[in-house]
Structure formats: structure tokens, C-alpha cells
XYZ file of N, CA and C in Angstrom:
525
model
N -74.128 -7.540 32.737
C -75.285 -7.595 33.465
C -76.268 -7.258 32.226
N -77.625 -7.412 32.717
C -78.752 -7.143 31.602
C -80.230 -6.414 31.984
N -80.540 -5.640 31.320
C -81.858 -5.813 31.727
C -83.117 -6.812 31.774
N -83.848 -7.177 32.664
C -84.736 -8.352 32.544
C -86.459 -7.434 32.459
N -87.271 -8.044 31.320
C -88.298 -7.488 30.939
C -89.396 -8.067 32.251
N -90.023 -6.775 32.936
C -91.042 -6.748 34.315
C -92.087 -6.242 34.057
N -93.125 -6.701 34.517
C -94.860 -5.820 34.544
C -94.777 -4.993 35.956
N -95.377 -4.121 35.547
C -96.226 -3.454 36.326
C -96.572 -3.830 37.858
N -96.821 -4.876 37.845
C -97.097 -5.929 38.435
C -95.380 -6.491 39.569
N -94.941 -6.707 38.876
C -93.296 -7.076 39.201
C -92.929 -5.726 39.900
N -93.395 -4.732 39.518
C -92.254 -3.711 40.197
C -93.250 -3.161 41.317
N -94.609 -3.334 41.845
C -95.416 -3.231 42.504
C -94.674 -3.578 43.752
N -95.220 -4.833 43.583
C -94.508 -6.316 44.406
C -93.335 -5.841 45.001
N -92.268 -5.680 44.717
C -90.929 -5.445 44.664
C -91.442 -3.564 45.829
N -91.944 -3.138 45.411
C -92.162 -1.663 46.548
C -93.116 -1.773 47.507
N -93.731 -2.419 47.481
C -94.628 -3.160 48.660
C -93.646 -4.112 49.661
N -92.776 -4.703 49.183
C -91.730 -5.272 49.574
C -91.336 -4.618 50.453
N -90.272 -3.385 50.392
C -89.602 -2.540 50.453
C -89.903 -1.934 51.392
N -88.732 -1.674 52.829
C -89.284 -1.153 53.841
C -89.303 0.397 53.991
N -88.921 0.900 52.300
C -88.957 2.617 52.377
C -89.908 3.044 52.006
N -91.206 1.773 51.680
C -92.272 2.170 50.362
C -93.136 1.986 50.934
N -93.635 0.461 52.254
C -94.221 -0.489 51.932
C -95.737 0.239 52.383
N -95.550 1.042 53.183
C -96.562 1.877 53.828
C -97.260 2.888 52.921
N -97.124 3.295 51.583
C -97.405 3.776 50.707
C -98.307 3.235 49.749
N -99.453 4.079 49.609
C -100.651 3.686 48.497
C -100.431 3.300 47.158
N -101.205 2.735 46.546
C -100.979 2.198 45.256
C -100.730 3.498 44.310
N -101.175 4.792 44.768
C -100.939 5.878 43.891
C -99.561 6.325 43.726
N -99.348 6.032 45.031
C -97.347 7.438 45.058
C -96.666 5.231 44.536
N -96.953 5.084 44.672
C -96.490 3.685 44.280
C -96.068 3.352 42.777
N -96.957 3.705 42.448
C -97.135 3.965 40.691
C -96.292 4.868 39.914
N -96.318 6.061 40.409
C -95.448 6.945 40.294
C -93.596 6.857 40.161
N -93.348 5.619 41.631
C -92.287 4.860 41.859
C -91.948 4.468 40.566
N -92.913 3.409 40.130
C -92.245 2.612 39.340
C -92.194 2.996 37.714
N -92.555 4.093 38.099
C -91.974 4.483 36.452
C -90.816 4.780 36.459
N -90.110 4.694 37.170
C -88.159 4.555 37.685
C -87.892 3.683 37.796
N -88.490 2.459 37.646
C -87.304 1.101 37.743
C -87.486 1.035 37.015
N -86.318 -0.634 37.271
C -86.323 -1.592 36.340
C -85.514 -2.791 36.771
N -85.595 -3.784 36.513
C -84.709 -4.912 37.268
C -83.439 -5.368 36.320
N -82.226 -5.308 36.961
C -81.098 -5.453 36.408
C -80.605 -6.911 36.811
N -80.120 -7.955 35.733
C -79.517 -9.148 36.575
C -78.148 -9.063 36.385
N -77.229 -9.481 37.222
C -75.466 -9.484 37.260
C -75.228 -11.019 37.690
N -74.226 -10.983 36.909
C -73.220 -12.335 36.837
C -72.682 -12.613 38.362
N -72.011 -13.501 38.771
C -71.536 -13.900 40.296
C -70.439 -13.024 39.639
N -69.945 -12.127 40.886
C -68.780 -11.423 40.670
C -68.939 -10.057 40.307
N -69.996 -9.678 39.052
C -70.136 -8.467 39.134
C -70.176 -7.398 39.547
N -69.736 -6.219 39.581
C -69.754 -4.464 40.306
C -70.796 -4.185 39.855
N -71.473 -4.034 40.970
C -72.594 -3.020 40.765
C -72.146 -1.679 40.600
N -71.717 -0.961 41.662
C -70.921 0.141 41.420
C -69.644 0.290 42.563
N -68.955 1.319 41.868
C -67.582 0.958 42.363
C -68.024 2.386 43.707
N -67.394 2.595 44.557
C -66.921 3.540 45.506
C -66.320 4.894 44.686
N -66.996 5.782 45.377
C -66.473 7.224 44.773
C -67.604 7.129 43.270
N -68.690 6.448 43.164
C -68.699 7.024 41.908
C -71.158 7.828 41.942
N -71.016 8.272 40.821
C -72.392 9.299 40.602
C -73.147 7.727 41.142
N -74.553 8.167 41.990
C -76.007 7.112 42.618
C -76.275 7.243 41.372
N -76.649 5.895 41.148
C -78.260 6.044 40.080
C -79.304 6.004 40.496
N -78.852 5.468 41.886
C -80.703 5.179 42.937
C -80.639 4.294 43.598
N -81.872 3.591 44.174
C -82.159 3.175 44.848
C -82.158 1.357 44.664
N -81.273 0.833 45.422
C -81.112 -0.844 45.128
C -81.625 -1.431 45.850
N -82.207 -2.481 44.854
C -83.693 -3.386 45.673
C -83.131 -4.567 45.401
N -82.570 -5.841 46.250
C -82.745 -7.214 46.005
C -83.233 -7.797 45.764
N -83.890 -8.306 44.408
C -84.916 -9.114 44.048
C -84.423 -10.460 44.405
N -83.308 -11.119 44.085
C -82.961 -12.125 43.601
C -81.148 -12.665 43.935
N -80.936 -13.325 45.003
C -79.818 -13.091 44.846
C -78.648 -12.588 46.381
N -77.382 -12.429 45.777
C -76.680 -11.646 47.224
C -75.438 -10.842 46.729
N -75.544 -9.265 47.559
C -73.955 -8.984 47.192
C -73.657 -8.494 48.406
N -72.122 -7.971 48.282
C -70.928 -7.572 49.269
C -71.368 -6.277 49.326
N -70.768 -5.395 49.910
C -70.411 -4.078 49.755
C -69.096 -4.315 50.662
N -68.442 -3.261 49.908
C -66.892 -4.395 50.354
C -66.167 -2.775 50.455
N -65.135 -2.257 50.989
C -63.919 -1.297 51.199
C -62.109 -2.213 50.008
N -61.780 -1.046 49.776
C -60.667 -1.653 49.022
C -59.738 -0.536 50.009
N -58.555 -1.095 50.603
C -57.702 -0.440 51.234
C -56.222 0.465 50.343
N -55.596 0.750 50.228
C -54.528 1.457 49.555
C -53.884 0.062 48.887
N -53.378 -0.314 49.782
C -52.718 -2.023 49.445
C -53.505 -2.975 48.744
N -54.751 -2.707 48.158
C -55.914 -3.736 47.849
C -56.687 -4.782 48.547
N -56.585 -4.506 50.106
C -57.000 -5.343 50.573
C -58.444 -5.038 50.915
N -59.141 -6.412 50.912
C -60.688 -5.611 50.870
C -60.787 -5.917 52.340
N -62.072 -4.922 52.584
C -63.017 -4.854 53.814
C -64.072 -5.607 53.525
N -65.060 -6.310 53.730
C -66.189 -6.855 53.871
C -67.608 -5.755 55.021
N -67.625 -5.151 53.974
C -68.753 -3.784 55.454
C -69.659 -4.894 55.942
N -70.460 -5.589 54.627
C -71.860 -6.453 55.033
C -72.073 -7.231 53.700
N -73.031 -7.671 54.003
C -73.525 -8.560 53.079
C -74.908 -8.855 53.281
N -75.846 -8.445 51.858
C -77.181 -8.553 51.937
C -77.748 -9.361 50.807
N -78.789 -9.857 51.155
C -79.899 -10.960 50.184
C -80.757 -10.127 49.911
N -81.743 -11.403 49.290
C -82.805 -10.583 48.945
C -83.572 -9.847 50.176
N -84.559 -8.797 49.570
C -85.266 -7.791 49.864
C -84.902 -6.544 50.453
N -83.626 -6.908 50.641
C -82.391 -6.025 51.275
C -82.307 -4.536 50.372
N -81.961 -3.429 51.091
C -81.732 -2.206 50.250
C -80.345 -2.007 50.036
N -79.818 -1.218 49.468
C -78.675 -0.379 49.384
C -78.526 0.593 48.674
N -77.738 1.720 48.879
C -77.620 2.957 48.373
C -78.341 3.900 48.681
N -78.850 3.915 49.930
C -79.402 4.389 50.999
C -78.626 6.193 50.864
N -77.210 6.222 51.568
C -76.661 7.007 51.533
C -76.733 8.065 50.619
N -76.037 7.569 49.262
C -76.230 8.763 48.118
C -77.786 8.721 47.649
N -78.458 7.897 47.903
C -80.129 8.280 47.495
C -80.710 9.577 48.184
N -80.518 9.761 49.788
C -81.646 10.360 50.609
C -80.084 11.613 51.280
N -79.129 11.289 50.944
C -78.009 12.342 51.543
C -77.498 12.862 50.447
N -77.469 12.304 49.700
C -76.535 13.049 48.387
C -75.532 12.804 48.259
N -74.449 13.072 47.487
C -73.016 12.794 47.307
C -72.675 11.097 46.835
N -71.587 10.648 46.777
C -71.364 9.836 46.191
C -71.197 8.451 46.270
N -71.393 7.715 46.066
C -71.379 5.991 46.832
C -70.156 5.768 47.795
N -70.594 5.514 48.723
C -69.331 4.984 49.980
C -68.553 4.034 50.154
N -69.088 3.248 48.944
C -68.907 1.729 49.234
C -68.677 1.328 47.867
N -67.771 0.287 48.087
C -68.076 -0.477 46.380
C -69.014 -1.913 46.735
N -70.033 -2.149 45.185
C -70.984 -3.432 45.239
C -70.262 -4.342 44.505
N -70.818 -5.695 44.873
C -70.341 -6.650 44.330
C -71.108 -7.596 44.439
N -71.338 -8.312 43.277
C -72.617 -9.484 43.536
C -71.679 -11.161 43.966
N -72.355 -11.748 44.608
C -71.685 -12.868 45.273
C -72.590 -13.949 44.794
N -73.278 -14.165 43.714
C -74.014 -14.573 43.053
C -74.763 -13.989 41.873
N -75.362 -15.111 41.207
C -76.283 -14.066 40.155
C -77.232 -13.608 40.686
N -77.747 -12.176 40.439
C -78.693 -11.875 41.079
C -79.644 -10.874 40.150
N -80.479 -10.793 40.967
C -81.795 -9.581 40.053
C -81.606 -8.416 40.683
N -81.600 -7.236 40.344
C -81.744 -6.120 41.486
C -82.500 -4.674 40.965
N -83.240 -4.154 41.875
C -84.041 -3.494 41.120
C -83.274 -1.927 41.081
N -83.161 -1.151 40.065
C -82.845 0.130 40.594
C -84.006 0.990 40.247
N -84.190 2.016 41.586
C -85.368 2.769 41.272
C -84.554 4.263 41.417
N -84.998 4.579 39.784
C -84.214 5.776 39.469
C -84.162 6.574 40.412
N -83.118 7.909 40.814
C -82.942 8.895 41.655
C -83.439 10.010 41.407
N -83.603 10.111 40.285
C -84.970 11.376 40.215
C -86.167 11.129 40.568
N -86.625 10.078 39.865
C -88.005 9.242 40.428
C -88.222 9.833 41.941
N -87.668 9.336 42.572
C -87.306 8.999 44.838
C -87.822 10.523 44.899
N -86.533 11.205 44.298
C -86.837 12.823 44.610
C -88.153 13.490 44.237
N -88.363 13.289 42.773
C -89.793 14.026 42.529
C -90.979 13.828 43.311
N -91.151 12.366 43.866
C -92.002 11.838 44.605
C -91.878 11.807 45.867
N -90.520 11.973 46.336
C -90.685 12.242 47.696
C -90.815 14.326 47.954
N -90.326 15.019 47.199
C -90.941 16.379 47.197
C -92.485 16.604 46.250
N -93.118 15.465 45.930
C -94.727 15.349 46.243
C -95.286 15.152 47.485
N -94.621 14.453 48.150
C -95.180 13.749 48.725
C -93.931 13.770 50.723
N -94.274 14.769 50.939
C -93.284 14.549 52.155
C -93.580 13.412 53.149
N -95.006 12.993 53.443
C -95.141 12.346 54.157
C -94.035 10.904 54.321
N -93.826 10.394 52.937
C -92.449 9.464 52.469
C -91.152 9.863 53.482
N -91.248 11.293 53.740
C -89.999 11.344 54.374
C -89.241 10.191 55.776
N -90.818 10.680 56.471
C -91.194 9.853 57.996
C -91.085 8.443 57.695
N -91.225 7.680 56.824
C -90.458 6.123 56.492
C -89.480 6.053 56.011
N -88.609 6.972 55.290
C -86.893 7.046 55.051
C -86.259 7.040 56.362
N -86.534 8.148 57.206
C -86.065 8.420 58.073
C -86.149 7.342 59.345
N -86.870 6.357 59.825
C -87.719 5.075 60.051
C -86.296 4.918 60.017
N -86.434 4.349 58.547
C -85.603 3.305 58.235
C -83.891 3.193 58.213
N -83.397 4.800 57.953
C -82.056 4.986 57.886
C -81.843 4.773 59.299
N -82.373 5.278 60.233
C -82.372 4.683 61.444
C -81.684 3.326 61.647
N -82.804 2.538 61.561
C -82.869 1.101 61.618
C -81.314 0.624 60.913
N -81.003 1.066 60.005
C -79.836 1.297 59.601
C -78.466 1.726 60.408
N -78.823 2.406 60.755
C -77.644 3.251 61.763
C -77.581 2.325 63.078
N -78.442 2.019 63.962
C -78.843 0.762 64.864
C -77.520 -0.163 64.086
N -78.035 -1.050 63.100
C -77.349 -2.143 62.546
C -75.876 -1.614 62.796
N -74.966 -0.905 61.931
C -74.329 -0.415 61.830
C -73.456 -0.612 63.153
N -74.191 0.220 64.033
C -73.380 0.625 65.305
C -73.222 -0.878 66.092
N -74.230 -1.582 66.155
C -73.966 -2.774 66.617
C -72.828 -3.799 65.889
N -72.825 -3.673 64.613
C -71.637 -4.287 63.895
C -69.972 -3.837 64.814
N -70.335 -2.357 64.686
C -68.807 -1.687 65.399
C -68.391 -2.236 66.689
N -69.996 -2.380 67.910
C -69.757 -2.853 68.351
C -69.444 -4.298 68.879
N -69.642 -5.379 68.210
C -69.276 -6.397 67.744
C -67.603 -6.139 67.429
N -67.128 -5.612 66.648
C -65.852 -5.693 66.051
C -65.004 -5.025 66.717
N -65.324 -3.990 67.899
C -64.846 -3.578 69.249
C -64.562 -4.062 70.201
N -65.374 -4.369 70.653
C -65.193 -5.001 72.312
C -65.347 -6.339 72.059
N -65.361 -7.392 71.282
C -65.751 -8.915 71.302
C -63.993 -9.109 70.595
N -63.801 -10.312 71.148
C -62.752 -10.993 70.151
C -63.105 -11.821 69.009
N -62.635 -12.443 68.342
C -62.873 -13.426 67.463
C -63.753 -14.615 67.673
N -63.149 -15.054 68.279
C -63.545 -16.175 69.074
C -65.025 -16.054 69.911
N -65.294 -14.867 70.421
C -66.876 -14.639 71.092
C -67.796 -14.250 69.509
N -67.031 -13.501 68.892
C -67.862 -13.125 67.748
C -68.117 -14.372 66.869
N -67.669 -15.575 66.530
C -67.885 -16.531 66.044
C -69.398 -17.354 66.638
N -68.747 -17.364 68.151
C -69.207 -18.653 68.802
C -70.715 -17.598 68.792
N -71.141 -16.531 68.583
C -72.359 -15.914 69.119
C -72.982 -15.586 67.126
N -71.954 -15.402 66.198
C -72.901 -15.667 65.163
C -73.285 -17.258 65.073
N -72.552 -18.492 65.249
C -73.118 -19.867 65.525
C -74.708 -20.060 65.889
N -74.240 -19.424 67.277
C -75.777 -19.576 68.148
C -76.864 -18.467 67.201
N -76.437 -17.961 66.674
C -77.817 -16.964 65.890
C -78.439 -17.801 64.463
N -77.573 -19.163 64.189
C -77.896 -19.728 62.829
C -78.472 -20.431 63.079
N -79.765 -20.661 62.475
C -80.662 -21.968 61.680
C -79.688 -23.227 62.133
N -80.681 -24.039 62.528
C -80.375 -25.524 62.090
C -79.598 -25.574 60.664
N -80.737 -25.175 59.413
C -80.584 -25.132 58.176
C -79.294 -24.323 57.633
N -79.096 -23.485 57.896
C -77.691 -22.640 57.982
C -76.391 -23.741 58.578
N -77.048 -23.849 59.379
C -75.615 -24.653 60.144
C -75.565 -26.057 58.933
N -75.966 -26.498 58.321
C -75.973 -27.277 58.038
C -75.456 -27.308 56.409
N -75.369 -26.171 56.308
C -74.850 -25.339 54.969
C -73.453 -24.799 55.124
N -72.764 -24.595 56.449
C -71.381 -24.585 56.685
C -70.988 -25.664 56.317
């Protein structure tokens, strides 16, 4: 893990692209940018472990991560895989508490870290940000309900057929 040098322009671009902050004006984004840094992780590196204190919101600039849980016997359950543009660590950022999952990189990845205290400070100064946060959290909940539905109601062969039917020709060529 190493911090990557960035400019204010880089930070503003990342914030404009993030669904939590895309509707904010530049003055608000400048406040958030004060608490941002870009971190490079090697493939297989752990970003954070379950039950750690949350550092802040994570935004994937480049690369891919897996969110996973470990059973007491050491079995790994992948909860989700996120690529460029995705965010994670929302639950402890916006609801408090510890991180609910483990996160590790699947390839070399550059991930923005937007510090927790900066987010809270800006949200308290600009409560209109809360509406955008609620909308994004609701979308995340819908996604998780869809995953639960898939796992609960469909057999593996049906889930695989649905996944393959949703893939682009380029994605299929890479399999």
C-alpha cells in the first residue's frame, strides 16, 4: 500500500464521478477533496478487515476488489466484486460502527479514501447531501435484495444461465 501523488483536479474528477457526491457544487466538493488521498494496493492486498474501525468512504479509481466474509472454519464467501467507479464502506461511514466485511484487491488497484471526519463535517454543514446518500444506500439495498433473491430462489445452473445472458460479447470472450 502506498499513497499516490494527485492534484485537486484528480480529486474533483473522482468526486464528480461518485454517485454520493455527483450532484454537489464545486464549493462542497472542494471541502470534501481536502480529506482525500489516493492509495495504490498490490494484487491480493487487504484494504481492511471485518470489524476494524472505518477510515472513510472508498472509491475505486482503477482495479477491482472483493468484499468477503470468512467462516469460523476459514471458508471464504465472496459477498460482491466491485470495479472502477464503485464505492464501498458506506455502512460504517453513514451508519457508524465497524466495517462489516473484509475487502481485498483482485488486481493492482488505486482506491480513493475520503476521510470519515471530513464527510461528517461536510454533511453537517450541508444537510442536503443526506438525500443523495439515502438514495444511493437505497440502491445498494435493492442490489443486495436481488442477490439474496438469486441465491434463495434459483439453482446454480439457472443463475449461471442468467449471468451468461447478461454478459457482453467482450466479457464472454474473456471467460
